[in-house]
Amino acid sequence: MVTIQDVAKAAGVSVATVSRVLNNSPRVTPETRMIVEAAIKELNYQPNLLGRNLRRAESKTILVLLPSISNPFYSRVVRGMEDTAQKYGYNIMLCNDYSEAEMEKNYLELLKKRIADGVIFTAPVLSAGELEDIAKDYPVVQCCEYIPGASLSHVSIDNEAAAYKAVKHLIDLGHRRIGFVGTQSVFISAIQRENGYKKALLDHGIEVSPELIQYGNYGFLSGLNVARSLVKMKNRPTAIFAISDVMAMGVMRAITDCGLSVPKDVSVVGFDNIDFSSMISPALTTVSQPRYRLGQTAMEILLEQLKNGTREVKEVILDSKLVIRDSTGALKSAYTPV
Amino acid sequence: MVTIQDVAKAAGVSVATVSRVLNNSPRVTPETRMIVEAAIKELNYQPNLLGRNLRRAESKTILVLLPSISNPFYSRVVRGMEDTAQKYGYNIMLCNDYSEAEMEKNYLELLKKRIADGVIFTAPVLSAGELEDIAKDYPVVQCCEYIPGASLSHVSIDNEAAAYKAVKHLIDLGHRRIGFVGTQSVFISAIQRENGYKKALLDHGIEVSPELIQYGNYGFLSGLNVARSLVKMKNRPTAIFAISDVMAMGVMRAITDCGLSVPKDVSVVGFDNIDFSSMISPALTTVSQPRYRLGQTAMEILLEQLKNGTREVKEVILDSKLVIRDSTGALKSAYTPV
DNA sequence: TTGTATGCGTTATCAC
DNA sequence: GTGATAACGCATACAA
């Protein structure tokens, strides 16, 4: 392995000078700079970051925790983080935490071990207290999911308003009996989306019927199972709002399994606008989040904190929009539910 | 930050002794070990890996390059790598190379910079020569896609045999006019799957018709466009084999867009068995790869190389299997294509 | 402007 | 079994 020593020797200067060239120090003659750069190229020298990082007490690596890379929602979020990190000379370390507190704790060790300089959570399952503890020593940003009230930065969308928009779309189409497929999870998005659903109904004089509210676990199969009971009701809903596209796909399957069709018999709205939502038939009406910008903004906030050594709490809410496709349609006038 | 020095002081021993305790050296009295461990716990000490890694000249990190985490095929492959790496005390650094040689080269710098100890490619676009150059200095393993003939380890499946099985399934159902939707890419899987398709036809006395072979670019939309021309032929195929599930989904959409139905009018087979393939209607018949084991095996080979300092080339081929679902059916006897 | 020397935190080699 | 110390590769304070 070729080290800074070898370059110094080859260039006939000291290691300090080579180091200065590497770090673009202004205090170095153009002439010697040329010589050093020539030696660097000649020897094909690459600085050993292990040495540099130790000396600088930083790793130039940001930890990014997500539930699972198999969740298609996060791919563009990660892209936003990645591009931004790279722009500032950082690498990201992508880790699946499988929504397990134990896994998250394990990965946070990487901070203490100096393998990473900061962390972005996309869907933390640790408690506010635990996160705040980390944030005392290291920059922490929450992206997408976050713990309300925790004194930690986050960047997300207004899930309640977004869900409201989605349900209002159904109401505008004439639907009044609207089912809800969600989850009983710790994630704020699940709670806020349910709130948005309820608020939209109430604001339009529609009663919230507990029997129309069903909970699954985010999976396709749970969406399928849960929706089946909705569809088989004697007085079934004419539309269903699911809090994720994957669950919405389960809902659609449940509907077609019962010999009904989307949107003719039941309209369906999802949430997230994952790539697959436009690939299925009928293409899914859903809520689109600015995924790239979510990741980008989160990374910018984190790097800003890192640069300034500040721990200012920033709370950023970005816009979302309803994408209307083919899975929602006007209520058939012939069919008049109570 | 608490260092090994602090622990030594607190325990009343030398740093050497603390280091021995940390590394489970046998030459340390149980008694002093207890004292040191107590001090470690007391101070909540965590070894600074930057120091350790510099000293040991290793990073305990493996680079994993994949085209994009948005490709759902790789999620379980990565899981297999991740679990295995963790088991041996390694972390993985997941990087999207977007099938760009430039990106791959950039990430390979991490090896020279000592940020990573080895690399696994899932779908390399660099040339055999470039990869072999890397492999001279660092452990390299190819997982899933690989460059045939390169003197580099790889673990994959027999794509030709798998495709053969898929097409034979269609032939067994009575189909003789079978379309192919693939890509003209550098990836071996694309080539081998096309070969498997052709071989299956020839082995069963079916002529290979160039007009039934269509190429796209792996995307849903390209599958859709390409299949449209197949479906609109006056003498359209009664079955279509696509080399990926995502393209198969495009094919299915093209079929239903034309007012036809799957599998009644056209049977469809995909490849990869991504999660979504069982979520769509009708559920997709496809080829399942042992994704977890692919990743696991690749990582094991890499870590083995790292441990032994050997560069032995291993070529591992794992089994795949056809998963028959609802998108394939027997040829309707009423409809008799030429 | 350049060189010398020290230290980042750890491990490992040598004495004892 | 334990301790003092050099060394990993680099950046920087200080001296020249």
XYZ file of C-alpha atoms (C1' of nucleotides) in Angstrom:
708
model
C 0.000 0.000 0.000
C 1.265 3.433 -0.952
C 1.118 6.005 1.834
C 1.604 9.693 2.206
C 5.186 8.937 3.154
C 5.886 7.370 -0.209
C 4.461 10.371 -1.985
C 6.549 12.726 0.131
C 9.675 10.795 -0.653
C 8.903 10.614 -4.360
C 8.176 14.329 -4.520
C 11.141 15.254 -2.390
C 9.042 17.106 0.161
C 7.732 16.443 3.652
C 4.533 14.614 4.467
C 3.122 17.859 5.783
C 3.397 19.411 2.372
C 1.738 16.472 0.731
C -1.032 16.708 3.276
C -1.449 20.369 2.495
C -1.766 19.633 -1.175
C -4.329 16.959 -0.457
C -6.381 19.372 1.582
C -6.030 22.312 -0.784
C -4.194 24.453 1.675
C -3.558 27.868 0.126
C -0.113 28.040 1.668
C 1.717 25.972 -0.892
C 3.625 27.130 -3.948
C 1.970 26.315 -7.247
C 5.274 24.837 -8.210
C 5.594 22.365 -5.347
C 1.913 21.605 -5.696
C 2.551 20.481 -9.236
C 5.404 18.279 -8.176
C 3.372 16.696 -5.425
C 0.366 16.159 -7.628
C 2.572 14.535 -10.192
C 3.926 12.159 -7.573
C 0.409 11.378 -6.399
C -0.663 10.514 -9.893
C 2.547 8.665 -10.594
C 2.159 6.433 -7.563
C -1.608 6.227 -7.953
C -1.897 7.313 -4.367
C -5.210 7.309 -2.510
C -5.357 8.694 1.016
C -6.159 6.076 3.600
C -9.366 7.335 5.099
C -8.891 5.201 8.163
C -5.947 7.352 9.078
C -7.589 10.587 8.093
C -10.821 9.793 9.862
C -9.038 8.847 13.042
C -7.062 12.020 12.987
C -10.099 14.153 12.204
C -12.346 12.238 14.546
C -15.034 11.774 11.945
C -16.104 9.052 9.565
C -17.860 11.023 6.833
C -20.550 8.401 6.972
C -24.207 8.875 7.807
C -26.311 6.057 9.144
C -29.688 5.690 7.462
C -32.133 3.391 9.187
C -35.179 2.158 7.361
C -37.637 -0.615 8.156
C -36.633 -2.646 5.134
C -35.311 -1.925 1.681
C -38.081 -4.181 0.433
C -40.473 -1.369 1.204
C -40.644 0.326 -2.180
C -41.705 3.603 -0.683
C -38.248 4.444 0.567
C -36.211 3.947 -2.574
C -36.550 7.491 -3.795
C -36.256 8.871 -0.296
C -32.914 7.143 -0.035
C -31.893 8.462 -3.402
C -32.472 11.972 -2.158
C -30.342 11.309 0.888
C -27.642 9.614 -1.120
C -27.256 12.360 -3.697
C -27.147 15.021 -1.028
C -24.635 13.167 1.087
C -22.393 12.590 -1.869
C -22.548 16.243 -2.757
C -21.012 17.062 0.600
C -18.469 14.262 0.562
C -20.372 11.872 2.760
C -21.301 8.250 2.338
C -24.445 6.696 3.664
C -24.747 3.390 5.408
C -28.140 1.921 4.699
C -29.453 -0.416 7.377
C -32.665 -2.371 7.736
C -34.022 -2.200 11.251
C -37.081 -4.345 10.538
C -38.964 -2.113 12.946
C -37.202 -3.753 15.844
C -35.941 -1.619 18.686
C -33.114 -4.061 19.290
C -31.859 -3.710 15.741
C -32.010 0.048 15.966
C -30.020 0.009 19.159
C -27.411 -2.208 17.585
C -26.955 0.104 14.667
C -26.721 3.113 16.918
C -23.612 1.531 18.381
C -21.984 2.473 15.109
C -22.197 6.067 16.238
C -20.434 5.393 19.491
C -17.890 3.302 17.675
C -17.252 6.261 15.389
C -18.206 4.397 12.264
C -20.902 6.967 11.577
C -21.200 10.663 12.359
C -24.963 10.992 12.474
C -28.189 9.131 11.878
C -31.417 9.525 9.964
C -34.405 7.480 11.060
C -37.141 6.897 8.543
C -39.419 5.018 10.917
C -38.022 4.888 14.438
C -39.495 2.452 16.900
C -37.322 3.583 19.783
C -38.932 5.841 22.356
C -38.688 9.605 22.349
C -36.446 9.426 25.391
C -34.061 6.998 23.782
C -33.835 9.082 20.646
C -33.283 12.256 22.583
C -30.492 10.554 24.461
C -28.751 9.795 21.192
C -29.364 13.305 19.983
C -27.427 14.689 22.931
C -24.249 13.243 21.493
C -24.934 12.925 17.779
C -26.962 14.636 15.076
C -30.301 12.912 14.582
C -33.003 13.604 12.029
C -36.293 11.838 11.500
C -37.535 11.513 7.950
C -41.103 10.496 7.032
C -42.169 8.923 10.312
C -41.390 10.806 13.489
C -42.265 11.024 17.115
C -44.476 14.020 17.740
C -43.362 16.177 20.596
C -39.842 14.792 20.723
C -37.261 17.541 20.633
C -35.717 16.190 17.453
C -35.678 17.466 13.922
C -38.009 15.876 11.446
C -39.108 16.271 7.869
C -42.374 14.778 6.780
C -45.740 15.596 5.263
C -49.053 16.505 6.818
C -50.521 13.029 6.776
C -53.828 14.147 8.156
C -54.368 16.760 5.479
C -53.285 14.302 2.810
C -55.690 11.636 4.007
C -58.392 14.258 4.239
C -57.848 15.130 0.599
C -58.017 11.488 -0.405
C -61.262 10.838 1.426
C -62.758 14.100 0.263
C -62.114 12.937 -3.275
C -64.283 9.904 -2.566
C -66.967 12.043 -0.990
C -66.939 14.349 -3.983
C -67.561 11.308 -6.153
C -70.762 10.724 -4.208
C -69.553 8.078 -1.800
C -70.838 8.280 1.732
C -70.205 4.809 2.973
C -66.419 4.741 2.999
C -64.321 2.041 4.587
C -60.948 2.554 6.229
C -58.093 0.069 6.183
C -55.255 1.027 8.466
C -53.008 -0.243 11.189
C -52.792 0.129 14.917
C -49.141 0.984 14.913
C -46.885 3.417 16.700
C -46.235 5.298 13.490
C -47.617 8.769 13.346
C -48.602 8.411 9.713
C -51.071 5.677 10.589
C -52.659 7.762 13.296
C -52.773 10.959 11.304
C -54.180 9.273 8.233
C -56.964 7.778 10.310
C -57.655 11.190 11.795
C -57.801 12.714 8.346
C -60.273 10.050 7.279
C -62.530 10.750 10.228
C -62.292 14.482 9.911
C -63.232 14.384 6.242
C -66.297 12.345 7.030
C -67.408 14.541 9.900
C -66.813 17.747 7.977
C -69.190 16.458 5.336
C -71.892 15.319 7.688
C -71.055 11.638 7.461
C -71.091 9.575 10.595
C -67.978 7.600 11.472
C -69.005 3.954 11.687
C -66.651 1.812 13.766
C -67.568 -1.257 11.730
C -66.090 0.397 8.654
C -62.726 0.872 10.326
C -60.429 -2.119 10.028
C -56.852 -2.678 11.103
C -54.154 -4.822 9.578
C -50.381 -4.846 9.757
C -49.254 -3.020 6.607
C -48.938 -6.231 4.590
C -50.710 -7.179 1.398
C -52.321 -10.194 3.005
C -53.585 -8.250 5.972
C -55.123 -5.730 3.606
C -56.745 -8.599 1.802
C -58.135 -10.227 4.918
C -59.341 -7.070 6.511
C -60.991 -5.812 3.352
C -62.754 -9.113 2.862
C -64.846 -8.513 5.961
C -65.704 -5.048 4.711
C -66.739 -6.308 1.306
C -68.819 -9.111 2.703
C -70.906 -6.846 4.907
C -74.539 -6.871 3.953
C -74.306 -3.112 3.687
C -70.869 -2.883 2.229
C -68.938 0.341 1.670
C -68.843 1.740 -1.844
C -65.329 3.016 -1.371
C -62.311 2.123 0.739
C -59.379 4.237 1.795
C -56.229 2.301 2.699
C -53.271 3.944 4.412
C -50.728 2.336 2.116
C -50.590 1.231 -1.486
C -49.608 -2.280 -0.554
C -52.640 -2.627 1.679
C -54.748 -1.043 -1.032
C -53.571 -3.763 -3.378
C -54.799 -6.301 -0.862
C -58.092 -4.472 -0.718
C -58.437 -4.577 -4.483
C -57.744 -8.264 -4.480
C -60.392 -8.847 -1.831
C -62.895 -6.987 -3.952
C -62.197 -8.905 -7.128
C -62.069 -12.180 -5.198
C -65.670 -11.528 -4.215
C -66.639 -11.146 -7.825
C -66.913 -7.390 -7.589
C -64.977 -4.894 -9.605
C -62.918 -1.773 -8.974
C -64.046 0.971 -9.286
C -67.468 -0.045 -10.579
C -68.560 -1.669 -7.340
C -66.019 -0.327 -4.905
C -63.583 2.547 -5.303
C -60.161 2.253 -3.705
C -57.619 4.865 -2.671
C -54.134 4.081 -1.457
C -51.268 6.068 -0.038
C -47.600 6.495 -1.035
C -47.666 6.308 -4.814
C -45.120 3.536 -5.028
C -44.088 2.611 -8.541
C -46.289 -0.451 -8.600
C -49.418 1.545 -7.917
C -49.447 2.675 -11.534
C -48.598 -0.758 -12.874
C -51.604 -2.638 -11.586
C -55.043 -2.805 -13.124
C -56.858 -0.646 -12.468
C -54.130 1.855 -11.720
C -54.429 3.008 -8.161
C -55.576 6.424 -7.040
C -53.202 7.367 -4.256
C -51.416 10.100 -2.351
C -47.999 11.055 -3.632
C -45.324 12.262 -1.261
C -42.303 14.259 -2.427
C -40.065 11.367 -1.633
C -36.829 12.593 -3.099
C -37.147 15.951 -1.387
C -37.996 14.326 1.899
C -34.702 12.473 1.841
C -32.780 15.396 0.478
C -34.086 17.806 3.087
C -33.465 15.415 5.939
C -29.881 14.919 4.850
C -29.327 18.631 4.464
C -30.572 19.294 7.960
C -28.344 16.590 9.344
C -25.216 17.768 7.565
C -25.998 21.305 8.606
C -26.112 20.184 12.221
C -22.899 18.311 11.775
C -21.164 21.283 10.228
C -22.281 23.822 12.778
C -22.205 21.528 15.746
C -25.632 22.899 16.550
C -28.598 20.867 17.739
C -31.354 23.187 16.676
C -34.648 21.352 16.215
C -36.127 21.837 12.773
C -39.575 20.641 11.784
C -40.199 20.636 8.076
C -43.489 19.685 6.462
C -43.544 19.222 2.704
C -46.522 19.123 0.388
C -48.218 15.999 -0.859
C -50.746 15.581 -3.596
C -53.552 13.306 -4.618
C -52.941 11.339 -7.799
C -56.231 10.344 -9.340
C -56.096 7.221 -11.473
C -58.542 4.487 -12.353
C -59.399 2.843 -9.051
C -61.888 5.513 -8.057
C -65.132 6.363 -9.758
C -68.442 8.074 -9.166
C -70.971 6.298 -7.022
C -73.436 4.416 -9.158
C -76.775 6.142 -8.670
C -78.543 2.822 -8.969
C -76.909 1.502 -5.848
C -78.180 3.407 -2.855
C -76.736 2.374 0.439
C -78.565 3.383 3.591
C -15.193 10.707 24.541
C -13.979 7.899 26.775
C -10.925 6.049 25.500
C -9.017 2.959 26.375
C -6.718 5.183 28.423
C -9.559 6.227 30.673
C -10.529 2.643 31.231
C -6.940 1.702 32.030
C -6.687 4.496 34.544
C -9.999 3.658 36.162
C -9.102 -0.014 36.421
C -5.573 0.692 37.593
C -3.998 -1.315 34.775
C -2.218 -0.550 31.527
C -3.915 0.032 28.212
C -2.354 -3.177 26.985
C -4.294 -5.126 29.546
C -7.522 -3.419 28.676
C -6.902 -4.201 25.045
C -6.346 -7.834 25.939
C -9.620 -7.962 27.761
C -11.379 -6.378 24.818
C -9.953 -8.952 22.485
C -10.497 -11.929 24.745
C -6.850 -12.716 25.101
C -6.395 -15.840 27.218
C -3.384 -14.372 28.988
C -5.213 -12.326 31.538
C -6.183 -13.237 35.070
C -9.883 -13.751 35.615
C -9.494 -11.346 38.476
C -8.063 -8.449 36.525
C -10.476 -9.212 33.739
C -13.322 -8.644 36.147
C -11.877 -5.359 37.268
C -11.380 -4.147 33.718
C -14.817 -5.224 32.632
C -16.275 -3.404 35.576
C -14.452 -0.248 34.569
C -15.649 -0.638 30.992
C -19.217 -0.919 32.095
C -18.812 1.847 34.638
C -17.513 4.287 32.055
C -19.799 2.979 29.337
C -16.770 2.566 27.143
C -17.008 1.666 23.475
C -13.846 1.008 21.487
C -13.256 3.577 18.765
C -13.251 1.505 15.638
C -11.434 4.153 13.674
C -8.433 3.522 15.870
C -8.820 -0.200 15.772
C -9.384 -0.340 12.047
C -6.382 1.808 11.333
C -4.213 -0.365 13.486
C -5.559 -3.581 12.024
C -5.652 -2.233 8.507
C -9.210 -3.340 7.912
C -12.632 -1.740 8.003
C -14.865 -4.715 8.680
C -17.135 -3.335 6.019
C -18.207 -4.984 2.789
C -19.332 -2.979 -0.180
C -22.509 -4.254 -1.818
C -23.324 -2.776 -5.193
C -26.768 -3.166 -6.662
C -28.489 -1.455 -9.558
C -31.066 0.179 -7.331
C -32.748 -0.634 -4.072
C -35.999 0.107 -5.862
C -35.564 -3.202 -7.625
C -37.598 -5.447 -5.355
C -35.746 -8.535 -6.458
C -32.681 -7.737 -4.414
C -34.233 -7.105 -1.034
C -33.996 -10.682 0.142
C -30.632 -11.146 -1.513
C -29.363 -8.258 0.551
C -30.936 -9.701 3.657
C -28.941 -12.860 3.136
C -25.746 -10.877 2.774
C -26.539 -8.698 5.737
C -27.271 -11.528 8.143
C -24.159 -13.383 7.113
C -21.938 -10.344 7.375
C -23.276 -9.547 10.806
C -22.653 -13.082 11.913
C -18.971 -12.603 11.207
C -18.751 -9.113 12.661
C -18.963 -7.235 9.396
C -21.158 -4.403 8.252
C -22.346 -3.918 4.724
C -22.406 -0.693 2.799
C -25.260 -0.786 0.336
C -24.775 1.336 -2.756
C -26.906 1.948 -5.822
C -24.854 1.968 -8.979
C -27.794 2.604 -11.306
C -26.065 0.340 -13.791
C -23.552 3.057 -14.520
C -19.905 2.149 -14.869
C -18.900 5.549 -13.541
C -20.853 5.014 -10.335
C -19.326 1.600 -9.874
C -15.856 3.018 -10.301
C -16.568 5.712 -7.763
C -17.693 3.224 -5.192
C -14.698 1.035 -5.797
C -12.573 3.939 -4.610
C -13.892 3.049 -1.170
C -11.762 -0.060 -1.336
C -8.602 1.858 -2.065
C -9.502 4.346 0.598
C -9.801 1.455 3.043
C -13.396 2.194 3.844
C -14.340 -1.292 2.674
C -12.478 -4.598 2.671
C -14.193 -6.287 -0.233
C -17.042 -5.941 -2.703
C -20.016 -7.903 -3.945
C -21.497 -6.978 -7.295
C -25.065 -7.984 -7.978
C -25.128 -6.695 -11.534
C -21.762 -5.364 -12.644
C -21.554 -3.224 -15.737
C -17.787 -2.868 -15.618
C -15.795 -5.001 -17.994
C -14.225 -8.315 -17.087
C -10.807 -6.722 -17.252
C -11.722 -3.923 -14.890
C -13.233 -6.337 -12.414
C -10.255 -8.629 -12.562
C -8.015 -5.662 -11.884
C -9.914 -4.951 -8.708
C -9.826 -8.588 -7.766
C -6.043 -8.540 -7.796
C -6.036 -6.321 -4.754
C -9.376 -7.004 -3.085
C -11.841 -9.832 -2.662
C -14.606 -9.631 -5.259
C -17.700 -11.785 -5.643
C -20.470 -11.546 -8.192
C -23.962 -12.427 -7.031
C -26.893 -13.034 -9.399
C -25.537 -11.381 -12.534
C -21.982 -12.164 -13.523
C -19.550 -11.985 -16.377
C -19.079 -15.421 -17.876
C -15.491 -16.380 -18.333
C -14.103 -13.765 -15.977
C -11.800 -15.295 -13.418
C -13.946 -14.104 -10.556
C -16.149 -15.940 -8.109
C -19.865 -15.865 -8.707
C -23.012 -17.355 -7.280
C -26.110 -17.460 -9.406
C -28.704 -19.774 -10.887
C -28.882 -21.565 -14.199
C -30.984 -18.987 -15.982
C -31.204 -21.002 -19.148
C -32.550 -24.084 -17.406
C -34.968 -21.971 -15.413
C -36.324 -20.253 -18.494
C -36.546 -23.612 -20.198
C -38.719 -24.890 -17.384
C -40.965 -21.868 -17.587
C -41.491 -22.173 -21.309
C -41.923 -25.917 -21.136
C -44.735 -25.308 -18.672
C -46.482 -23.259 -21.345
C -45.842 -25.898 -23.954
C -47.228 -28.558 -21.656
C -50.377 -26.470 -21.381
C -50.769 -26.785 -25.127
C -49.318 -23.469 -26.203
C -47.216 -23.469 -29.306
C -47.278 -19.842 -30.257
C -45.324 -18.321 -27.404
C -44.057 -14.769 -27.284
C -40.855 -13.626 -25.622
C -40.364 -10.305 -23.878
C -36.777 -9.630 -22.933
C -34.004 -7.099 -23.139
C -30.901 -6.638 -25.179
C -28.675 -5.989 -22.225
C -25.210 -6.968 -21.133
C -26.604 -9.040 -18.302
C -26.106 -12.728 -18.603
C -29.514 -13.510 -17.190
C -31.178 -11.803 -20.142
C -29.135 -13.778 -22.619
C -29.488 -17.106 -20.881
C -33.215 -16.724 -20.416
C -33.644 -16.031 -24.082
C -31.553 -19.082 -24.882
C -33.697 -21.175 -22.549
C -36.804 -19.932 -24.305
C -35.455 -20.849 -27.721
C -34.147 -24.195 -26.635
C -37.471 -25.181 -25.104
C -39.247 -24.361 -28.330
C -36.776 -26.211 -30.524
C -36.724 -29.262 -28.277
C -40.471 -29.529 -28.728
C -40.525 -29.060 -32.444
C -41.647 -25.474 -32.367
C -40.065 -23.015 -34.703
C -38.545 -19.875 -33.255
C -40.312 -16.927 -34.864
C -38.336 -13.683 -34.772
C -41.542 -11.667 -34.796
C -42.497 -13.190 -31.461
C -39.302 -11.997 -29.821
C -39.486 -8.481 -28.468
C -37.016 -6.392 -26.512
C -37.595 -3.710 -23.907
C -35.509 -2.208 -21.142
C -36.619 -4.031 -17.981
C -39.233 -1.415 -17.107
C -42.963 -1.850 -16.675
C -43.730 0.558 -19.466
C -41.375 -1.095 -21.893
C -43.020 -4.423 -21.129
C -46.354 -2.802 -21.815
C -45.310 -1.266 -25.110
C -43.513 -4.279 -26.397
C -46.309 -6.652 -25.493
C -48.848 -4.435 -27.164
C -47.346 -5.169 -30.548
C -47.418 -8.883 -29.776
C -51.031 -8.803 -28.710
C -52.130 -6.779 -31.704
C -50.656 -9.209 -34.214
C -53.274 -10.785 -36.409
C -51.925 -14.134 -35.354
C -51.154 -13.277 -31.778
C -49.335 -15.572 -29.351
C -51.437 -17.468 -26.833
C -48.755 -17.192 -24.201
C -45.927 -14.815 -23.366
C -42.788 -15.409 -21.366
C -41.193 -12.275 -19.884
C -37.720 -12.281 -18.374
C -38.782 -10.303 -15.326
C -41.882 -9.960 -13.212
C -41.999 -6.235 -13.696
C -42.003 -6.653 -17.460
C -44.566 -9.417 -17.091
C -46.791 -6.966 -15.280
C -46.480 -4.651 -18.242
C -47.384 -7.543 -20.502
C -50.474 -8.301 -18.472
C -51.530 -4.704 -18.633
C -51.118 -4.675 -22.413
C -53.319 -7.731 -22.666
C -56.131 -6.350 -20.540
C -55.833 -2.983 -22.261
C -56.692 -4.753 -25.487
C -59.819 -6.169 -23.937
C -58.339 -9.620 -23.571
C -57.919 -11.535 -20.376
C -55.157 -13.432 -18.588
C -54.919 -16.396 -18.742
C -58.074 -17.028 -20.753
C -56.812 -15.358 -23.899
C -53.107 -15.127 -23.194
C -51.041 -16.883 -20.541
C -48.161 -14.990 -18.955
C -45.042 -16.186 -17.150
C -42.605 -13.902 -15.378
C -39.269 -14.308 -13.701
C -37.962 -13.490 -10.215
C -40.954 -14.068 -7.952
C -40.857 -10.638 -6.415
C -43.365 -10.078 -3.626
C -45.723 -8.166 -5.864
C -46.065 -11.037 -8.280
C -48.419 -12.762 -5.871
C -50.317 -9.600 -5.055
C -51.603 -8.821 -8.504
C -54.636 -10.281 -10.221
C -54.266 -12.811 -11.594
C -51.321 -13.871 -9.482
C -48.303 -14.345 -11.690
C -46.725 -17.660 -12.615
C -43.004 -17.056 -12.323
C -39.575 -18.468 -11.608
C -38.417 -18.283 -8.026
C -34.756 -17.873 -7.207
C -33.320 -18.734 -3.795
C -32.672 -15.104 -3.145
C -31.667 -15.278 0.473
C -29.249 -18.103 -0.163
C -27.761 -16.327 -3.146
C -26.830 -13.411 -0.937
C -25.754 -15.587 1.941
C -23.508 -17.738 -0.198
C -21.914 -14.793 -1.936
C -21.084 -13.197 1.385
C -19.698 -16.414 2.770
C -17.388 -16.813 -0.201
C -16.212 -13.250 0.144
C -15.516 -13.470 3.854
C -13.769 -16.755 3.305
C -11.469 -15.102 0.793
C -10.880 -12.262 3.187
C -10.038 -14.590 6.017
C -7.692 -16.815 4.101
C -6.247 -14.141 1.915
C -6.895 -16.517 -0.960
C -8.262 -15.566 -4.345
C -9.629 -18.931 -5.390
C -12.382 -18.595 -7.984
C -15.596 -20.276 -6.918
C -18.574 -20.699 -9.198
C -21.753 -21.663 -7.404
C -25.045 -22.372 -9.129
C -28.135 -22.703 -6.939
C -31.480 -24.216 -7.825
C -34.501 -22.280 -8.959
C -38.082 -23.401 -9.279
C -41.174 -22.610 -11.228
C -44.054 -21.229 -9.174
C -47.313 -21.878 -10.930
C -50.068 -19.420 -10.126
C -53.067 -18.047 -11.975
C -51.623 -16.262 -14.977
C -51.114 -19.437 -16.978
C -53.781 -21.796 -18.246
C -54.377 -24.491 -20.809
C -54.737 -23.438 -24.397
C -58.406 -23.133 -25.324
C -59.083 -25.848 -27.847
C -61.550 -23.582 -29.612
C -58.835 -21.180 -30.536
C -56.436 -22.774 -32.954
C -53.626 -20.626 -34.121
C -51.721 -21.728 -37.163
C 6.235 28.518 2.179
C 8.013 24.319 4.150
C 9.590 20.883 7.648
C 9.535 18.710 12.286
C 7.188 16.591 15.604
C 3.111 15.213 18.110
C -1.119 12.845 18.696
C -5.704 10.740 17.168
C -7.190 5.405 19.712
C -5.998 1.190 19.097
C -3.197 -3.240 18.797
C 0.929 -5.833 19.100
C 5.801 -6.575 20.144
C 8.709 -6.768 23.277
C 10.554 -6.914 27.811
C 9.858 -8.005 32.699
C 0.270 -12.197 33.401
C 1.313 -7.457 32.877
C 3.357 -2.980 31.362
C 5.900 0.223 28.496
C 6.100 1.553 23.865
C 6.169 1.582 18.862
C 3.385 1.776 14.988
C -0.862 2.158 11.816
C -1.673 6.863 8.169
C -2.854 11.154 8.537
C -3.424 16.299 9.901
C -1.844 20.160 12.284
C 0.568 23.271 15.813
C 4.644 25.124 15.921
C 9.263 26.224 14.401
C 12.138 27.691 10.944
